[in-house]
Coordinates of C-alpha atoms in Angstrom, one line a residue:
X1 CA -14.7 -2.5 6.7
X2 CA -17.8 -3.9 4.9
X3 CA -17.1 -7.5 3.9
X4 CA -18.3 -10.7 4.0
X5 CA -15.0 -12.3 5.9
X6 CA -12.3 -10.2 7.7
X7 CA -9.5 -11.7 9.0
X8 CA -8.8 -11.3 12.9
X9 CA -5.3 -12.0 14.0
X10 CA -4.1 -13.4 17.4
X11 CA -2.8 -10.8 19.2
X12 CA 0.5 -11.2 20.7
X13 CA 0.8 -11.8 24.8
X14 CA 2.2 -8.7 26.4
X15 CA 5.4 -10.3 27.4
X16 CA 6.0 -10.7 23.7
X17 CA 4.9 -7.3 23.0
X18 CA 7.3 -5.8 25.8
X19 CA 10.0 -7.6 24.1
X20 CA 9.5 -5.6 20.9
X21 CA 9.4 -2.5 22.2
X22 CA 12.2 -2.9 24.5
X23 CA 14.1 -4.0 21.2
X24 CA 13.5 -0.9 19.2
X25 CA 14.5 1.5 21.9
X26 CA 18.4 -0.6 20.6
X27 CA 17.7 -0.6 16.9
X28 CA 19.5 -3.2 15.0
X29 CA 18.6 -2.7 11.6
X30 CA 15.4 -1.9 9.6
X31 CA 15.2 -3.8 6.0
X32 CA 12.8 -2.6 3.5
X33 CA 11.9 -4.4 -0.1
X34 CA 11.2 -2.7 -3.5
X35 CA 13.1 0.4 -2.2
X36 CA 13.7 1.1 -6.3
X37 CA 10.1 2.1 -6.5
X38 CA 8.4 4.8 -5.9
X39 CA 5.7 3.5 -2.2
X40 CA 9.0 2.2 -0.3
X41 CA 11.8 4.4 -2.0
X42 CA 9.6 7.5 -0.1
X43 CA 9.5 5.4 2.6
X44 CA 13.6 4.7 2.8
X45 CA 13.8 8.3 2.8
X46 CA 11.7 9.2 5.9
X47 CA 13.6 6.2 7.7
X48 CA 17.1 8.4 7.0
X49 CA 15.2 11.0 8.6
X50 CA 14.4 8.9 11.6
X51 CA 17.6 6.4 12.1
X52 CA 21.3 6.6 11.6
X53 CA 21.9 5.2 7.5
X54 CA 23.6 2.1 9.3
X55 CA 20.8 0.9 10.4
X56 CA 18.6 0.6 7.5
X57 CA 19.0 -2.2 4.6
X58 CA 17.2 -2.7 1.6
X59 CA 16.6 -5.7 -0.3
X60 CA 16.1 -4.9 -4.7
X61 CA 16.5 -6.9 -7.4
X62 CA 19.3 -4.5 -8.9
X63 CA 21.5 -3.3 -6.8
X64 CA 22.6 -0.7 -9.6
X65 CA 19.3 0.9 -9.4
X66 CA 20.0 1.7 -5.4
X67 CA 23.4 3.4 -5.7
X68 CA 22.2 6.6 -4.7
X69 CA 20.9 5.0 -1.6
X70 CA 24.3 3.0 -1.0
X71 CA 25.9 6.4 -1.4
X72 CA 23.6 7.7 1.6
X73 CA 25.0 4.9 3.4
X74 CA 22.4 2.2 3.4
X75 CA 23.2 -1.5 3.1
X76 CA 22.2 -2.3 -0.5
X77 CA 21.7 -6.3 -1.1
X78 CA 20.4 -8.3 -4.1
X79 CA 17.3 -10.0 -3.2
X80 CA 14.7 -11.5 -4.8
X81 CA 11.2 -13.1 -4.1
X82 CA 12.2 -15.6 -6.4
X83 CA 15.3 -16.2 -4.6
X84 CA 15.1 -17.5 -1.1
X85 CA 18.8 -17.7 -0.2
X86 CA 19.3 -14.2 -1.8
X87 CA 16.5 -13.1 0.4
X88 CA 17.8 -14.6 3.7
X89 CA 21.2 -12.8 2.8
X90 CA 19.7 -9.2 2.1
X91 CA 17.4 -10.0 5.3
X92 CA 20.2 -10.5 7.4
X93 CA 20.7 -9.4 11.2
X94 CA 17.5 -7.1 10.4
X95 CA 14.9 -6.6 13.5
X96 CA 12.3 -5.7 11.0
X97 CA 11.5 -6.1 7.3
X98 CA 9.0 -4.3 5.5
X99 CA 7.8 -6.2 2.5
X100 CA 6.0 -4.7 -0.4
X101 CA 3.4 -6.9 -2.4
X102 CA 4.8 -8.1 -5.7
X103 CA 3.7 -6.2 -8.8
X104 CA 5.1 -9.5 -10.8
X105 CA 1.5 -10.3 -12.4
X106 CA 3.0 -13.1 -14.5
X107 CA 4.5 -15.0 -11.2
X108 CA 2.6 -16.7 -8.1
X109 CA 2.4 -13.7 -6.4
X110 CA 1.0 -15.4 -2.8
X111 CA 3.5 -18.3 -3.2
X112 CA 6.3 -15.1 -3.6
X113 CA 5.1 -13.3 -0.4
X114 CA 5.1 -16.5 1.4
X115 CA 8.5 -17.4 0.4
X116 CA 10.0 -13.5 1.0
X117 CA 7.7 -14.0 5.1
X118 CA 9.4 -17.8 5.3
X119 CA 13.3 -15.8 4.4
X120 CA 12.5 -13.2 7.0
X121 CA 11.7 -15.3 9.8
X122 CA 15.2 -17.6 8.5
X123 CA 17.3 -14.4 8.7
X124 CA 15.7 -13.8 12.3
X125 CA 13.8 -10.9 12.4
X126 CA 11.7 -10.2 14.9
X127 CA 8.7 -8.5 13.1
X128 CA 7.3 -8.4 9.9
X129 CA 5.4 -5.5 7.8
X130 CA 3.4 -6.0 5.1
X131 CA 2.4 -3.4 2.5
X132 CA -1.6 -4.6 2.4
X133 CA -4.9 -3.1 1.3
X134 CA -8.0 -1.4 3.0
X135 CA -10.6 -4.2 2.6
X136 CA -8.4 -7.5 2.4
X137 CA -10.5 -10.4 2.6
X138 CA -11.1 -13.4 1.1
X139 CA -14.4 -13.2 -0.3
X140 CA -14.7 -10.0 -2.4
X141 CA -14.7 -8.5 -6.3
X142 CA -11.7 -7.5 -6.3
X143 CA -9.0 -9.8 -7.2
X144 CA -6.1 -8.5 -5.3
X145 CA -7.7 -8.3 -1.6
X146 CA -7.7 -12.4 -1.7
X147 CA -4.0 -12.2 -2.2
X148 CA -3.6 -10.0 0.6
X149 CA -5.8 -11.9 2.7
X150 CA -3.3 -15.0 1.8
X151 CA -0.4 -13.3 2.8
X152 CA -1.9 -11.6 5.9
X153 CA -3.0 -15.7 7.1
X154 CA 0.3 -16.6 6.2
X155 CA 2.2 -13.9 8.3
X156 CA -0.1 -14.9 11.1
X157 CA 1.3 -18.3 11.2
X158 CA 4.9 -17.4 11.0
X159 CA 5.4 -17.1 14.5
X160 CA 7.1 -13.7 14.7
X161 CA 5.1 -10.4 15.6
X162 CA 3.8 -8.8 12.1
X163 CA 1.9 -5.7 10.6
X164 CA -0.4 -5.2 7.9
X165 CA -0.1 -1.8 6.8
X166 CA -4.2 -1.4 4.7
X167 CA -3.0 1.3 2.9
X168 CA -6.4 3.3 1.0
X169 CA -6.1 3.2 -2.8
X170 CA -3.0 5.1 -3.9
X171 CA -1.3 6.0 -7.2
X172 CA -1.7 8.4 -10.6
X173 CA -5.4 10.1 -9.9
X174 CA -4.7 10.4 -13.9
X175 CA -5.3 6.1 -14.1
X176 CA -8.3 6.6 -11.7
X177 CA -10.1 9.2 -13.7
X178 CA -9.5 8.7 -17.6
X179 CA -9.3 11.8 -20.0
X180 CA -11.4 14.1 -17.3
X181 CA -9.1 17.4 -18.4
X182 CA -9.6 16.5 -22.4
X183 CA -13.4 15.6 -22.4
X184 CA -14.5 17.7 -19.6
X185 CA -16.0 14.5 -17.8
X186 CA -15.0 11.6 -15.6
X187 CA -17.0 9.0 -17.3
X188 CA -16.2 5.3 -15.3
X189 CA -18.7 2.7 -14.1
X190 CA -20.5 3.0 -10.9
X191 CA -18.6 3.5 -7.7
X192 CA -18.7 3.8 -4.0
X193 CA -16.8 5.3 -1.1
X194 CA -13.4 4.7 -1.1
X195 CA -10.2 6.2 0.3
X196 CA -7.2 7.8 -2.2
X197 CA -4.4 8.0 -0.1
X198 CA -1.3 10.3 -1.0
X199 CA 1.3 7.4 -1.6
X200 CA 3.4 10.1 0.4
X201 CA 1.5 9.9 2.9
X202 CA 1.3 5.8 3.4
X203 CA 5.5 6.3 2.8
X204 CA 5.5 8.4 5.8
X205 CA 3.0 6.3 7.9
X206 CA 5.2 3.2 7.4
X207 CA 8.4 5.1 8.2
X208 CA 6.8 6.0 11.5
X209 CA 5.3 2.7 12.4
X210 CA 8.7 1.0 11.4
X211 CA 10.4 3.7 14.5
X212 CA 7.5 3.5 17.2
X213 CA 8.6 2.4 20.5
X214 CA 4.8 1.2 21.0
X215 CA 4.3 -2.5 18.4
X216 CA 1.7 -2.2 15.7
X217 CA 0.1 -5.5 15.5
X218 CA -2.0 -7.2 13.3
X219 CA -3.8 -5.1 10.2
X220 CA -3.7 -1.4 10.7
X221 CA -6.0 0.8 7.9
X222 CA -4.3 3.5 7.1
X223 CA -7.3 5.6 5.0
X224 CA -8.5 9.5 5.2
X225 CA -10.5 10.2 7.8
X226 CA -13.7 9.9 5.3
X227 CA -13.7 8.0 2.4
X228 CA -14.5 9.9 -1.1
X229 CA -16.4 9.2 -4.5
X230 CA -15.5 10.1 -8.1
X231 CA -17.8 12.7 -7.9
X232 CA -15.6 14.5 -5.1
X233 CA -12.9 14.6 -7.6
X234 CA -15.3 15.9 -9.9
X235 CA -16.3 17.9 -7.7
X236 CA -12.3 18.9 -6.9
X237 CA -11.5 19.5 -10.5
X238 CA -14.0 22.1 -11.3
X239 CA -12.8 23.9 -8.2
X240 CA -9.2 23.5 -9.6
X241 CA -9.4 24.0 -13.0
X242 CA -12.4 26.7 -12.9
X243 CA -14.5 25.0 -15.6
X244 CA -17.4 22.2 -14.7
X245 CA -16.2 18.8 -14.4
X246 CA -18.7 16.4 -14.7
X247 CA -19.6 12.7 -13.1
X248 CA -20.7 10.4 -15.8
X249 CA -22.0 7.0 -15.0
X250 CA -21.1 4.2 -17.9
X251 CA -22.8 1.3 -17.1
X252 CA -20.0 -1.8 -16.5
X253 CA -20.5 -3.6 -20.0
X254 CA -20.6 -0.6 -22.2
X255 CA -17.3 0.8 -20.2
X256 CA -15.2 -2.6 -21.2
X257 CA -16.1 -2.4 -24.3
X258 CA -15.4 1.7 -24.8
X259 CA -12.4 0.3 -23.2
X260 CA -11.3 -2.2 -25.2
X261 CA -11.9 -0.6 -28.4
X262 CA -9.5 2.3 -27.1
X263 CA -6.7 -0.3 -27.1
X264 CA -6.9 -1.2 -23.8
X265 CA -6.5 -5.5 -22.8
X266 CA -9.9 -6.7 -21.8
X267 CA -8.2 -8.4 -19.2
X268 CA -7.5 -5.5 -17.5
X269 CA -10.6 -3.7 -18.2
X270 CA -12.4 -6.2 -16.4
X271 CA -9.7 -6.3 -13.6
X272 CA -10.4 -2.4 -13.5
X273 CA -14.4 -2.7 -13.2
X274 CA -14.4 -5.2 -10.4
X275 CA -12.7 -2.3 -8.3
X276 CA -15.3 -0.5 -9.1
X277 CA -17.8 -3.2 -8.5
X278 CA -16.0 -3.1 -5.0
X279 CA -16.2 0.1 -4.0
X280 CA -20.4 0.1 -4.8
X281 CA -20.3 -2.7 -2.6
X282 CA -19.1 -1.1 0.5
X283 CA -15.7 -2.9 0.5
X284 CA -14.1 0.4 1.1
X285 CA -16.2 2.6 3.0
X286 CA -14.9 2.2 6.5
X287 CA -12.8 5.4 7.8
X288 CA -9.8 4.9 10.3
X289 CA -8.2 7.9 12.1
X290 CA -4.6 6.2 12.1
X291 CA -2.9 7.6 9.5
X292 CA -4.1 10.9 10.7
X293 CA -2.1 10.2 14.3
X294 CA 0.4 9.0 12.6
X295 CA 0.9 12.0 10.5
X296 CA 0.6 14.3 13.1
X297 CA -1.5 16.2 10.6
X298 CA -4.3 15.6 8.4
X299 CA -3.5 13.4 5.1
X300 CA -3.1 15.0 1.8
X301 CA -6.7 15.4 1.0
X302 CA -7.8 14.5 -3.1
X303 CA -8.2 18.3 -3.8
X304 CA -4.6 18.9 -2.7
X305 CA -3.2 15.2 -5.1
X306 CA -5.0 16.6 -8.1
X307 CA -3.5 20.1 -7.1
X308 CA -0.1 18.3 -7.5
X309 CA -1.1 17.5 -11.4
X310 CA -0.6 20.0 -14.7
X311 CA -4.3 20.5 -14.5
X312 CA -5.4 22.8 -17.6

């Protein structure tokens, strides 16, 4: 990864390490947060794949919104990040919990992961995951790798083994590449390499880290093997659709404003160019063949996501 800081974990001693693997070879119970949406819902359903339904919890705000995966079987419990007891309660007699990063923009978000870490280690468990982001650091333009990097430092100091999953970018290519099928074009600022991961994909990675006999420690990038450009998916769509797809540079100012005017909060115009202003840094350039091996197969490549849309 190409950034100014990276974060570099102690590893655990081997002893410790033999400990963990000897404990998932006698599975106690697997938690997983956020299992209402749509990253660990996938992944809930690769673990029932893996495990028996007893041994799998989830933690979600509404229970209601879970039912079906009570009626599978799974232990559904209220929890909250907000809610520390409610959180030690759903966490209970778990050997891991796997903790997706709050989407609660109007909360503390670090001061919410720390508090969900602080209820795990309570409840006892003996590892930690983390859902996390290729290029977490510190110092860098894009807002949420700082948070990461506060909740991977955090997890570090907790005292029980942990893992980072630095999952690529991943959601709705339709977000990522505005009106492309309408205008013809994929007109966005400036960008650089970066990885678009199949949020299938990271579901299924997590699922199988979560039932390795062999520990994961520490931050593991989970990316395609190379990382991509908007021109790629230009490049993608015109082989899809049959028609040429063009790359259009907008230069940064002139995009926030097009932006704005179309209705869209400056605020987040601004919080969408400096992932752009990331990627044409080199924040997301580096390549990592772990999600391949994890996979057992390639990763869904962008031609086959956008394949996945009602391209016209």
């Amino acid at each position: 990864m190409r950034v100014n800081f990276k974060f570099i974990p102690a590893r655990r001693s081997s002893k410790a390490a033999r400990q963990v693997t000897a404990a998932r070879k006698d599975v106690q119970m697997i938690v997983v947060t956020g299992a209402t949406g749509t990253l660990n819902g996938a992944t809930v359903d690769h673990l029932l794949r893996r495990m028996p339904p007893h041994q799998i919890g989830v933690s979600v705000r509404d229970p209601t919104r879970a039912a079906h995966l009570a009626a599978r079987g799974v232990r559904v419990r209220q929890g909250s990040y907000d809610d520390p007891a409610a959180l030690r309660h759903s966490f209970a007699d778990a050997e891991q919990v796997l903790l997706v990063s709050s989407s609660d923009l109007s909360s503390d978000v670090v001061a919410q992961h720390h508090r969900a870490i602080d209820a795990a280690v309570d409840a006892g468990a003996q590892r930690i995951l983390y859902t996390s982001a290729q290029g977490t650091a510190f110092d860098t333009p894009y807002p949420p790798l700082a948070v990461h990097a506060a909740t991977e430092q955090h997890l570090a100091a907790s005292g029980v083994a942990w893992t980072a999953l630095r999952n690529g970018f991943y959601g709705d290519p339709a977000q990522l590449l505005g009106a492309w099928q309408e205008t013809g074009v994929i007109a966005m600022p400036a960008d650089g390499p970066f990885s678009w991961v199949d949020r299938r994909d990271a579901a299924e990675a997590a699922a199988a880290i979560l039932t390795a006999d062999d520990p994961f420690d520490g931050p593991i990038d989970l990316t395609l093997p190379q990382p991509v450009t908007l021109a790629d998916f230009a490049a993608s769509a015109s082989e899809i659709t049959g028609r040429q797809i063009d790359r259009v540079v907008i230069e940064d100012e002139k995009w926030v404003s097009d932006a704005t005017t179309s209705g869209m909060p400056e605020a987040v115009a601004r919080f969408t160019l400096s992932m752009f202003q990331a990627t044409r840094s080199g924040h997301f350039s580096g390549a990592d063949p772990t999600l391949s091996r994890l996979l057992e197969r390639e990763p869904r490549s962008i031609t086959d996501q956008l394949n996945d849309l009602e391209v016209r």
